[in-house]
């Protein structure tokens, strides 16, 4: 595939230049808005369009603009709308297996523009390798998504140095159980001294649950109700290597509750803040969570309930990097209720192993 990048004052000007220089068979692979000047400041805004033209003549493309109609998008609208408004609908150049993948990705909640970006990168990757007869499409698709996936690695502690980690997120995603899994792993496997803090005083059961885990593992635990109590509580934990802070579940749409959380975190001064999200959530919900908890400045994300998710395509489309969204690094994934077994450091292989629903992925469509 012959690929060129064009810059113009508007999308229409860029498309016209592409048609003049590459012909009507060229397809848009990538668009973004750029600004010249020093580090993007004090400059003019341009549209940068990357177009591709296959060497073979059997492919075609439409010059009509592609509009994403993903229902219920919240954060996605903000991050995807510039791309949506400038993205050429070129899915009809896609090979037969990739067309089927596109349908499944969109059905899983992936925005059409994101699906097109992934699949066009997949086709370009295969073309670059000279694989034109039945390439392993699924493997190439997984590689394309991996390029946009950010991995944070595990929490790292040093003996004798107190490392503070807070877990935040909406209600029902499994923060308390995840805290217990992390605490058990560091206490038993890493031989670290661990202390627990909970500020989930809204749910008595959550406090009792964490107290039970603390008693079983013989860990010090403190309950905090007000910001002023945070630092004294952390000090009372003593000479521990790791402090894990469990927070109350909050609606990402409740600005007041998020502000309370931010105030508590400011008093705790955590070294890391992990946003806990459920893999079973819709793409719209995940994007709402990412937007709503942005004031908490999460440094990484933990994905729970992976065992209950039918596929990971939707969640990956919400957390991976794009031109309009830097992505959020993944630290851990959980796949069950067993403490401490059902947790592991996030890795691309596991996150992509069930990218598609089993009914489609098991076929791989490589023979089509």
Short mmCIF file of N, CA, C and O in Angstrom, two decimals, residues 204-262:
data_model
loop_
_atom_site.label_atom_id
_atom_site.label_comp_id
_atom_site.label_asym_id
_atom_site.label_seq_id
_atom_site.Cartn_x
_atom_site.Cartn_y
_atom_site.Cartn_z
N UNK A 204 -21.59 0.29 55.71
CA UNK A 204 -21.07 -0.41 56.89
C UNK A 204 -20.56 -1.79 56.51
O UNK A 204 -19.52 -2.24 57.02
N UNK A 205 -21.24 -2.45 55.58
CA UNK A 205 -20.82 -3.79 55.17
C UNK A 205 -19.44 -3.78 54.56
O UNK A 205 -18.66 -4.73 54.74
N UNK A 206 -19.13 -2.72 53.82
CA UNK A 206 -17.81 -2.64 53.20
C UNK A 206 -16.71 -2.52 54.25
O UNK A 206 -15.64 -3.13 54.13
N UNK A 207 -16.96 -1.72 55.30
CA UNK A 207 -16.00 -1.59 56.39
C UNK A 207 -15.81 -2.93 57.08
O UNK A 207 -14.68 -3.35 57.37
N UNK A 208 -16.92 -3.60 57.37
CA UNK A 208 -16.84 -4.90 58.03
C UNK A 208 -16.11 -5.93 57.17
O UNK A 208 -15.35 -6.76 57.69
N UNK A 209 -16.34 -5.87 55.88
CA UNK A 209 -15.67 -6.81 54.96
C UNK A 209 -14.17 -6.61 55.00
O UNK A 209 -13.40 -7.58 55.10
N UNK A 210 -13.73 -5.35 54.93
CA UNK A 210 -12.29 -5.08 54.95
C UNK A 210 -11.70 -5.41 56.32
O UNK A 210 -10.56 -5.90 56.40
N UNK A 211 -12.45 -5.15 57.37
CA UNK A 211 -11.97 -5.51 58.71
C UNK A 211 -11.76 -7.01 58.83
O UNK A 211 -10.79 -7.47 59.45
N UNK A 212 -12.65 -7.79 58.22
CA UNK A 212 -12.51 -9.24 58.27
C UNK A 212 -11.24 -9.68 57.54
O UNK A 212 -10.49 -10.54 58.03
N UNK A 213 -10.98 -9.10 56.37
CA UNK A 213 -9.76 -9.43 55.65
C UNK A 213 -8.53 -9.02 56.45
O UNK A 213 -7.53 -9.76 56.50
N UNK A 214 -8.58 -7.85 57.07
CA UNK A 214 -7.44 -7.37 57.86
C UNK A 214 -7.16 -8.30 59.03
O UNK A 214 -5.99 -8.58 59.34
N UNK A 215 -8.21 -8.79 59.67
CA UNK A 215 -8.03 -9.69 60.81
C UNK A 215 -7.43 -11.02 60.36
O UNK A 215 -6.53 -11.56 61.01
N UNK A 216 -7.92 -11.54 59.24
CA UNK A 216 -7.41 -12.82 58.73
C UNK A 216 -5.93 -12.73 58.39
O UNK A 216 -5.14 -13.62 58.68
N UNK A 217 -5.54 -11.62 57.78
CA UNK A 217 -4.16 -11.45 57.33
C UNK A 217 -3.28 -10.76 58.35
O UNK A 217 -2.11 -10.51 58.10
N UNK A 218 -3.87 -10.42 59.52
CA UNK A 218 -3.15 -9.76 60.59
C UNK A 218 -2.54 -8.44 60.12
O UNK A 218 -1.33 -8.20 60.26
N UNK A 219 -3.38 -7.58 59.55
CA UNK A 219 -2.95 -6.30 59.03
C UNK A 219 -3.55 -5.16 59.84
O UNK A 219 -4.71 -5.23 60.23
N UNK A 220 -2.80 -4.10 60.10
CA UNK A 220 -3.38 -2.93 60.76
C UNK A 220 -4.36 -2.23 59.82
O UNK A 220 -4.14 -2.17 58.60
N UNK A 221 -5.43 -1.67 60.39
CA UNK A 221 -6.44 -1.01 59.57
C UNK A 221 -6.98 0.21 60.29
O UNK A 221 -7.15 0.20 61.52
N UNK A 222 -7.23 1.27 59.54
CA UNK A 222 -7.79 2.50 60.07
C UNK A 222 -9.01 2.91 59.26
O UNK A 222 -9.07 2.68 58.05
N UNK A 223 -10.00 3.50 59.94
CA UNK A 223 -11.20 4.01 59.30
C UNK A 223 -11.16 5.53 59.36
O UNK A 223 -10.96 6.11 60.43
N UNK A 224 -11.34 6.17 58.21
CA UNK A 224 -11.28 7.63 58.10
C UNK A 224 -12.63 8.15 57.64
O UNK A 224 -13.21 7.64 56.68
N UNK A 225 -13.12 9.17 58.34
CA UNK A 225 -14.41 9.77 57.98
C UNK A 225 -14.26 11.17 57.43
O UNK A 225 -15.10 11.63 56.66
N UNK A 226 -13.19 11.88 57.83
CA UNK A 226 -13.00 13.26 57.41
C UNK A 226 -11.57 13.44 56.89
O UNK A 226 -10.65 12.73 57.31
N UNK A 227 -11.37 14.40 55.99
CA UNK A 227 -10.02 14.64 55.46
C UNK A 227 -8.97 14.87 56.53
O UNK A 227 -7.84 14.40 56.41
N UNK A 228 -9.32 15.58 57.59
CA UNK A 228 -8.34 15.89 58.63
C UNK A 228 -7.85 14.65 59.36
O UNK A 228 -6.80 14.67 60.00
N UNK A 229 -8.61 13.56 59.26
CA UNK A 229 -8.22 12.32 59.94
C UNK A 229 -7.26 11.47 59.12
O UNK A 229 -6.71 10.49 59.64
N UNK A 230 -7.04 11.82 57.85
CA UNK A 230 -6.29 10.95 56.96
C UNK A 230 -4.83 10.78 57.37
O UNK A 230 -4.35 9.65 57.56
N UNK A 231 -4.09 11.86 57.50
CA UNK A 231 -2.67 11.74 57.82
C UNK A 231 -2.43 11.08 59.17
O UNK A 231 -1.56 10.19 59.28
N UNK A 232 -3.17 11.46 60.24
CA UNK A 232 -2.98 10.75 61.51
C UNK A 232 -3.26 9.26 61.40
O UNK A 232 -2.58 8.44 62.02
N UNK A 233 -4.26 8.88 60.59
CA UNK A 233 -4.58 7.46 60.42
C UNK A 233 -3.44 6.72 59.73
O UNK A 233 -3.07 5.61 60.13
N UNK A 234 -2.86 7.33 58.72
CA UNK A 234 -1.74 6.70 58.02
C UNK A 234 -0.55 6.55 58.96
O UNK A 234 0.15 5.52 58.95
N UNK A 235 -0.32 7.55 59.79
CA UNK A 235 0.79 7.47 60.74
C UNK A 235 0.56 6.37 61.77
O UNK A 235 1.51 5.69 62.20
N UNK A 236 -0.71 6.16 62.18
CA UNK A 236 -0.99 5.11 63.17
C UNK A 236 -0.77 3.70 62.62
O UNK A 236 -0.66 2.74 63.40
N UNK A 237 -0.71 3.57 61.32
CA UNK A 237 -0.45 2.25 60.73
C UNK A 237 0.97 1.77 61.05
O UNK A 237 1.25 0.58 60.91
N UNK A 238 1.81 2.69 61.42
CA UNK A 238 3.16 2.30 61.80
C UNK A 238 4.10 2.19 60.62
O UNK A 238 3.88 2.75 59.54
N UNK A 239 5.13 1.40 60.80
CA UNK A 239 6.20 1.27 59.83
C UNK A 239 5.84 0.21 58.79
O UNK A 239 6.36 -0.90 58.80
N UNK A 240 4.93 0.56 57.90
CA UNK A 240 4.51 -0.38 56.86
C UNK A 240 5.15 0.01 55.53
O UNK A 240 5.55 1.15 55.32
N UNK A 241 5.24 -0.97 54.65
CA UNK A 241 5.82 -0.72 53.32
C UNK A 241 4.77 -0.23 52.33
O UNK A 241 5.09 0.49 51.38
N UNK A 242 3.53 -0.68 52.53
CA UNK A 242 2.47 -0.36 51.58
C UNK A 242 1.19 0.00 52.32
O UNK A 242 0.75 -0.74 53.20
N UNK A 243 0.60 1.12 51.96
CA UNK A 243 -0.70 1.54 52.47
C UNK A 243 -1.70 1.47 51.33
O UNK A 243 -1.51 2.11 50.29
N UNK A 244 -2.75 0.68 51.51
CA UNK A 244 -3.81 0.56 50.51
C UNK A 244 -5.05 1.26 51.03
O UNK A 244 -5.55 0.93 52.11
N UNK A 245 -5.56 2.23 50.26
CA UNK A 245 -6.71 3.03 50.68
C UNK A 245 -7.93 2.62 49.87
O UNK A 245 -7.94 2.72 48.63
N UNK A 246 -8.96 2.17 50.56
CA UNK A 246 -10.23 1.81 49.94
C UNK A 246 -11.18 2.98 50.05
O UNK A 246 -11.40 3.51 51.14
N UNK A 247 -11.76 3.41 48.94
CA UNK A 247 -12.64 4.57 48.94
C UNK A 247 -14.08 4.15 48.64
O UNK A 247 -14.33 3.08 48.08
N UNK A 248 -15.01 5.00 48.99
CA UNK A 248 -16.42 4.73 48.73
C UNK A 248 -16.70 4.85 47.24
O UNK A 248 -16.14 5.71 46.55
N UNK A 249 -17.58 3.99 46.76
CA UNK A 249 -18.01 4.08 45.38
C UNK A 249 -18.77 5.38 45.14
O UNK A 249 -19.60 5.78 45.96
N UNK A 250 -18.46 6.04 44.06
CA UNK A 250 -19.09 7.32 43.76
C UNK A 250 -19.58 7.34 42.32
O UNK A 250 -18.94 6.77 41.43
N UNK A 251 -20.69 8.01 42.11
CA UNK A 251 -21.18 8.19 40.75
C UNK A 251 -20.29 9.19 40.04
O UNK A 251 -20.02 10.28 40.57
N UNK A 252 -19.81 8.87 38.84
CA UNK A 252 -18.96 9.83 38.11
C UNK A 252 -19.71 11.10 37.74
O UNK A 252 -19.08 12.11 37.41
N UNK A 253 -21.03 11.06 37.81
CA UNK A 253 -21.82 12.25 37.46
C UNK A 253 -22.05 13.16 38.65
O UNK A 253 -22.58 14.26 38.50
N UNK A 254 -21.64 12.73 39.87
CA UNK A 254 -21.85 13.54 41.06
C UNK A 254 -20.62 14.38 41.35
O UNK A 254 -19.64 13.91 41.94
N UNK A 255 -20.66 15.62 40.91
CA UNK A 255 -19.49 16.49 41.09
C UNK A 255 -19.16 16.70 42.56
O UNK A 255 -17.98 16.74 42.94
N UNK A 256 -20.19 16.82 43.39
CA UNK A 256 -19.95 17.07 44.81
C UNK A 256 -19.24 15.90 45.46
O UNK A 256 -18.29 16.08 46.25
N UNK A 257 -19.68 14.69 45.15
CA UNK A 257 -19.04 13.50 45.74
C UNK A 257 -17.61 13.33 45.23
O UNK A 257 -16.73 12.89 45.97
N UNK A 258 -17.39 13.64 43.96
CA UNK A 258 -16.04 13.56 43.41
C UNK A 258 -15.14 14.59 44.08
O UNK A 258 -13.98 14.32 44.39
N UNK A 259 -15.69 15.77 44.33
CA UNK A 259 -14.90 16.81 45.02
C UNK A 259 -14.50 16.35 46.42
O UNK A 259 -13.38 16.60 46.88
N UNK A 260 -15.42 15.68 47.13
CA UNK A 260 -15.10 15.13 48.45
C UNK A 260 -13.98 14.11 48.36
O UNK A 260 -13.06 14.08 49.19
N UNK A 261 -14.05 13.27 47.35
CA UNK A 261 -13.00 12.26 47.14
C UNK A 261 -11.66 12.93 46.89
O UNK A 261 -10.63 12.53 47.47
N UNK A 262 -11.65 13.93 46.04
CA UNK A 262 -10.40 14.64 45.73
C UNK A 262 -9.80 15.26 46.98
O UNK A 262 -8.59 15.22 47.20
#
